[in-house]
Amino acid sequence: MTATTATAGLNRPGTWLRRRTGGLAPSGWAAVAVLAIVVLISFVGPYLIHTDPNAVDLSSAYYAPSAAHPFGQDASGRDILARLIFGGRTALIGPFLVVAASTVVGTVLALAAVWFGGWFDAVVVRVIDAIFAFPGLLLAILATALFGAGLPAAIVALSISYIPYIARVVRSAALRERSLPYVAALRVQGVRGSMISLRHILPNVASLIVANATLAFGFALIDLAALSFIGLGVQPPTADWGAMVGQGMAGILQQQPAESIYASVLIVITVGAANLLGDRLTERSEARA
Amino acid sequence: MSVHAAPPAALGAGSPRHNNKRLAVNVLKLVAARLAGLLGTLFVASIVIFGALYLAPGSPLTFLTHGRSMSPEAIAQLEQQYHLDEPVPLQYLRWLGGVLHGDFGTSILFHESVGSLLGSHGPITLVLVVLSAILVIAFGLAVGVFAGLRPGVASSSIMAAATAVMAVPAFVAAVVLTLVFAVVLGWFPVFGTGNGGLDTVYHLILPAIALSLASVAFVGRLAQAAIRQEMKADHVQTAISRGLPYRFVIRRHVLRNAAMPVLTVAGLTIAGLIAGSVVVEQVFQLNGLGSLLVTSVQQKDFPVVQGICLVYVAAFIVLNTLIDLAYSVLDPRVPASGRKQ
């Protein structure tokens, strides 16, 4: 490889060994690897295994691991490994939708508020503060009280309550960008506000948005899993990590913790990797700024 | 709420020396602005919680009765309670007026006033959150101060562990703690709230640890980072090189300066425990507001859901405002415009 200058190869994975201030730390890449494995198992796994995650066999409740059931069986004799793999899909799609929706809405709101300023900015800030007054989990519980238990209502409610986290960060970063000379130069050239916001300001705050969206993914996963855990999220018999921890509680009291523990470990590993990656991405975007 | 008053008060010794009139006026203005913000946010929150009734599919009455076969008298009572025959804005004002007088309506499931349900379930939740808050402050600060002042292998391992613990949701912590300390070792009860007094506190130890664990790690990491940063600051290096006693420098220049941001974020974290308590109460079958909320959602007992949501949101908002105020009032730089640093 040619001698890397300070500006070259910031995003190229190949240069990570020779990283400098702008690069992602090795622990960040480790987190990416862990997340990739979890995603791969959850989304490809269901096509590779041929065990039905919902096949009940009451005669083999709490059976220890065997060749046919490598992780053992739960209280209803269902295969724990199959449920973990299928449950990963449910556990990951929810937070992904929450983060995607809240990031898009939060970013657009913040960019518009910064560009138009004045009363529009004031209104956006007030709305963000008002949403912030509701803890996410509480808003999700309220939504399930209105529309019935299940993921859709919870995902919409959490998407709304996660908007402030993204919008606040984007707004303050965009405010800083707006005062820079290049924005004034573009305005003088007659470039439209929406164009400047989307083509010039957005790319400059993008690394910060990605970092915060990654952190939000971990929190959303915890909130949705907690909701499924208390029985208001994913409904049985659908497999889900949070719901599995909850259903495994009965086994805990009988010293049969396998179902709860495996699902817990997967939640902690996924959230931990998301947090670690989010921290490293934040450091990287701060180092660049 | 009293939880927060204690730690910032200890900082009072460093409060504004320039106690002139202008400063006092500024502080008053700030308090007034924050209180106005508090009332505004509470107002919006109450509209959302009331309006939820109209967001629900179907008419408010069918949503409230939810397919239950109810006597005409009970339905008439519901209609009267929500004033469903009147225009919606008036319904809201009547509902709000009732709430301000402590009248949250009547539970459809328990045939009991929501106010008395809140009164009987509230104390357990309050004790749980206060216990957890004490754990967060005590252990979070202890861990952070140790790791901040004594860099080394022990400190780095503690910080690595804290990073890992932050990824552990309260319900996972609750499940693991129950398995290890209640089921296998038998040191603590598996669930329930005991017979009051110290027995209740004993029953609440595991739940409080489960609820506070991630926050302890978070506050610990924060305190460590703040102290490290202060240690590197010029004024601290100057004080050390001038030969001032190490303990004095630490107490006077490092801990005091590091305390402000840490206590603010710790306060916000503690406010966040309110929502987390719902899940922990469910695991340990504690008869608090959280368990009541989940039961009420499952049984479609909407007046109770509204009442509990209002209490949680109000507590959350009031706590946030208090922390904000404490921070602004205690940090002499914030109101005094003429004096920087």
XYZ file of C-alpha atoms in Angstrom, chain B:
341
model
C -37.476 13.822 44.715
C -35.685 14.257 48.005
C -32.986 12.080 46.551
C -31.661 14.892 44.441
C -31.763 17.547 47.047
C -29.095 15.792 49.088
C -26.026 15.506 46.816
C -26.179 18.957 45.191
C -26.730 20.533 48.638
C -23.315 19.243 49.648
C -21.924 21.409 46.894
C -23.605 24.457 48.349
C -20.335 25.486 49.951
C -19.095 26.540 46.529
C -22.181 28.603 45.714
C -21.893 32.112 44.308
C -19.597 34.369 46.235
C -20.824 37.380 44.302
C -24.131 37.515 46.050
C -25.102 40.832 44.618
C -28.567 41.946 43.707
C -28.176 41.339 39.990
C -27.279 37.727 40.557
C -30.314 37.222 42.776
C -32.578 38.706 40.109
C -31.002 36.493 37.467
C -31.544 33.412 39.583
C -35.163 34.346 40.186
C -35.712 34.916 36.472
C -34.180 31.529 35.757
C -36.368 29.784 38.341
C -39.461 31.484 36.937
C -38.559 30.460 33.374
C -37.929 26.849 34.379
C -41.180 26.673 36.349
C -43.106 28.087 33.380
C -41.472 25.459 31.173
C -42.422 22.785 33.704
C -46.081 23.840 33.709
C -46.141 24.039 29.916
C -44.703 20.552 29.526
C -47.086 19.128 32.144
C -49.984 20.755 30.274
C -48.941 19.189 26.962
C -48.405 15.813 28.642
C -51.892 15.924 30.172
C -53.414 16.700 26.747
C -51.587 13.716 25.235
C -52.725 11.365 28.008
C -56.310 12.615 27.817
C -56.346 12.679 24.005
C -55.155 9.059 23.897
C -58.785 8.126 24.519
C -59.669 9.610 21.123
C -56.670 8.078 19.344
C -57.910 4.598 20.207
C -59.894 2.759 17.544
C -63.673 2.966 17.943
C -65.678 5.456 19.966
C -64.389 6.381 23.442
C -67.255 4.525 25.089
C -66.707 1.253 23.215
C -62.983 1.583 23.927
C -63.596 2.099 27.652
C -66.080 -0.762 27.969
C -64.102 -2.969 25.577
C -66.688 -5.609 24.920
C -67.325 -6.111 28.613
C -70.945 -6.665 29.453
C -71.593 -3.795 31.794
C -74.727 -2.766 33.625
C -76.480 0.351 32.295
C -75.635 2.049 35.596
C -71.914 1.317 35.153
C -72.015 2.660 31.588
C -73.892 5.732 32.763
C -71.220 6.213 35.421
C -68.442 5.970 32.799
C -70.247 8.475 30.580
C -70.587 10.787 33.532
C -66.980 10.301 34.632
C -65.635 11.269 31.206
C -68.492 13.711 30.466
C -68.860 12.042 27.072
C -72.037 14.019 26.308
C -70.117 17.299 26.255
C -67.786 18.872 23.654
C -64.252 17.433 23.717
C -62.385 20.552 24.975
C -64.845 20.825 27.860
C -64.375 17.100 28.603
C -60.635 17.725 28.854
C -61.048 20.699 31.173
C -63.404 18.763 33.463
C -61.002 15.802 33.496
C -58.049 18.088 34.225
C -60.006 19.854 36.964
C -60.734 16.486 38.559
C -57.084 15.434 38.341
C -55.951 18.667 39.991
C -58.330 17.873 42.854
C -56.935 14.337 43.119
C -59.906 12.774 41.310
C -58.499 10.431 38.659
C -61.793 8.647 38.031
C -62.858 5.112 38.942
C -61.204 1.854 37.983
C -63.405 -0.266 35.697
C -61.801 -3.470 36.968
C -61.518 -2.819 40.708
C -64.552 -0.527 41.134
C -62.309 1.618 43.286
C -61.185 5.213 42.851
C -57.968 5.469 40.827
C -56.643 7.905 43.418
C -56.779 5.326 46.206
C -55.212 2.684 43.908
C -52.349 5.095 43.224
C -52.053 5.702 46.966
C -51.880 2.007 47.842
C -49.446 1.022 45.050
C -47.296 4.157 45.006
C -45.155 3.643 48.145
C -43.511 0.398 46.932
C -42.515 2.026 43.650
C -41.237 5.092 45.491
C -39.119 3.003 47.886
C -37.762 0.930 44.980
C -36.770 4.002 42.960
C -35.267 5.785 46.002
C -33.236 2.693 46.980
C -31.974 2.379 43.399
C -31.128 6.085 43.311
C -29.050 5.699 46.498
C -27.212 2.763 44.914
C -26.573 4.743 41.728
C -25.134 7.733 43.593
C -23.144 5.768 46.187
C -21.630 3.036 44.020
C -21.487 5.009 40.784
C -19.480 7.780 42.416
C -17.326 5.374 44.459
C -16.373 3.367 41.371
C -15.802 6.492 39.294
C -13.677 8.276 41.904
C -11.545 5.201 42.515
C -10.953 4.558 38.827
C -10.397 8.249 38.153
C -7.827 8.835 40.897
C -5.944 5.533 40.754
C -5.203 4.693 37.134
C -3.880 1.178 36.668
C -4.854 -2.364 35.853
C -7.605 -2.481 38.497
C -9.147 0.732 37.215
C -9.037 -0.270 33.569
C -10.639 -3.614 34.356
C -13.354 -1.874 36.371
C -14.042 0.470 33.469
C -14.129 -2.404 30.977
C -16.577 -4.225 33.248
C -18.685 -1.066 33.543
C -18.863 -0.799 29.756
C -20.106 -4.374 29.577
C -22.611 -3.906 32.423
C -24.117 -0.914 30.613
C -25.358 -3.318 27.952
C -27.319 -5.366 30.511
C -31.036 -4.446 30.514
C -32.741 -4.265 33.925
C -34.880 -7.331 33.224
C -31.850 -9.435 32.307
C -30.104 -8.296 35.491
C -33.259 -9.169 37.435
C -33.429 -12.654 35.939
C -29.746 -13.402 36.588
C -29.836 -12.000 40.148
C -32.950 -14.058 40.935
C -31.316 -17.198 39.593
C -28.027 -16.742 41.464
C -28.948 -15.080 44.766
C -32.537 -16.197 45.290
C -32.900 -19.624 43.669
C -29.398 -21.152 43.859
C -27.897 -19.452 46.927
C -31.188 -18.648 48.660
C -29.839 -15.454 50.246
C -32.787 -13.314 49.173
C -36.519 -13.921 48.637
C -37.548 -14.704 45.039
C -40.465 -12.253 44.976
C -42.932 -10.268 47.049
C -42.596 -7.247 49.294
C -42.433 -8.762 52.792
C -44.217 -7.522 55.912
C -43.262 -3.872 55.880
C -40.370 -2.023 57.495
C -36.915 -3.546 57.238
C -38.347 -6.773 55.810
C -39.648 -4.799 52.828
C -36.264 -3.160 52.335
C -34.696 -6.653 52.458
C -37.186 -7.835 49.814
C -36.384 -4.807 47.666
C -32.575 -5.192 47.687
C -32.368 -7.503 44.649
C -34.940 -5.476 42.665
C -33.077 -2.253 43.466
C -29.751 -3.745 42.367
C -31.323 -4.995 39.121
C -32.861 -1.597 38.429
C -29.726 0.412 39.219
C -26.993 -1.832 37.778
C -26.666 -0.268 34.310
C -26.995 3.243 35.765
C -24.257 2.552 38.342
C -21.941 1.559 35.500
C -22.936 4.591 33.467
C -22.404 7.079 36.316
C -19.132 5.349 37.236
C -17.778 5.741 33.713
C -18.908 9.336 33.601
C -17.320 10.224 36.955
C -14.070 8.532 35.942
C -13.898 10.502 32.697
C -14.712 13.801 34.448
C -12.033 13.262 37.105
C -9.393 12.255 34.542
C -10.156 15.410 32.609
C -9.901 17.622 35.704
C -6.604 15.976 36.708
C -5.129 17.058 33.381
C -6.393 20.635 33.738
C -3.802 23.413 34.011
C -5.005 24.734 37.347
C -4.698 21.292 38.938
C -1.207 20.727 37.529
C -0.247 24.196 38.793
C -1.612 23.469 42.264
C 0.301 20.182 42.421
C 3.555 21.721 41.198
C 3.214 24.530 43.732
C 3.390 21.823 46.381
C -0.158 22.063 47.727
C -1.130 18.938 49.682
C -2.364 16.256 47.256
C -5.529 15.569 49.260
C -6.387 19.254 49.304
C -5.906 19.577 45.544
C -8.071 16.520 44.931
C -10.852 17.652 47.221
C -10.828 21.311 46.375
C -9.951 21.410 42.688
C -10.622 18.026 41.150
C -13.679 16.520 42.864
C -15.568 19.781 43.166
C -15.187 20.678 39.506
C -15.901 17.146 38.335
C -19.005 16.859 40.523
C -21.229 19.277 38.636
C -21.609 17.541 35.260
C -21.597 14.105 36.897
C -24.399 14.925 39.327
C -26.489 16.417 36.520
C -26.278 13.331 34.367
C -26.684 11.100 37.418
C -29.917 12.958 38.147
C -31.217 12.391 34.632
C -30.278 8.726 34.896
C -32.238 8.457 38.143
C -35.270 10.053 36.476
C -34.929 7.297 33.873
C -35.244 4.658 36.626
C -38.951 5.541 36.917
C -39.798 3.879 33.594
C -37.427 0.977 34.266
C -39.183 0.180 37.549
C -42.209 -1.108 35.583
C -40.190 -4.030 34.266
C -38.390 -4.814 37.515
C -41.635 -4.806 39.527
C -43.016 -7.324 37.056
C -40.061 -9.724 37.550
C -40.168 -9.637 41.348
C -43.973 -9.439 41.492
C -43.850 -6.264 43.545
C -47.264 -4.744 44.019
C -46.272 -1.265 42.885
C -47.502 1.150 40.230
C -45.617 -0.681 37.475
C -47.319 -4.023 38.096
C -50.658 -2.220 38.358
C -49.955 -0.489 35.032
C -49.210 -3.758 33.237
C -52.311 -5.433 34.719
C -54.445 -2.447 33.770
C -53.145 -2.458 30.197
C -53.822 -6.193 29.874
C -57.300 -5.858 31.427
C -58.126 -2.686 29.419
C -58.711 -0.660 32.579
C -58.069 2.676 30.904
C -58.776 5.145 33.756
C -56.031 3.452 35.793
C -53.621 3.490 32.809
C -54.227 7.227 32.423
C -53.716 7.885 36.140
C -50.438 5.969 36.352
C -49.071 7.494 33.136
C -49.832 10.959 34.509
C -48.043 10.207 37.779
C -44.968 8.773 36.014
C -44.715 11.609 33.503
C -45.250 14.264 36.189
C -42.558 12.699 38.395
C -40.188 12.487 35.417
C -40.762 16.112 34.387
C -40.535 17.509 37.930
C -37.288 15.604 38.554
C -35.770 16.852 35.309
C -36.704 20.442 36.151
C -35.275 20.169 39.677
C -31.975 18.833 38.334
C -31.855 21.565 35.726
C -32.517 24.200 38.390
C -30.006 22.780 40.843
C -27.366 22.801 38.131
C -28.090 26.360 37.037
C -28.314 27.743 40.570
C -25.277 25.922 41.935
C -22.970 26.679 39.035
C -22.130 30.344 39.569
C -21.165 30.788 35.921
C -24.576 30.064 34.498
C -26.583 33.083 35.670
C -23.759 35.609 36.111
C -23.281 36.963 32.620
C -20.358 39.221 33.497
C -18.124 36.564 35.009
C -16.649 33.749 32.972
C -14.648 30.809 34.252
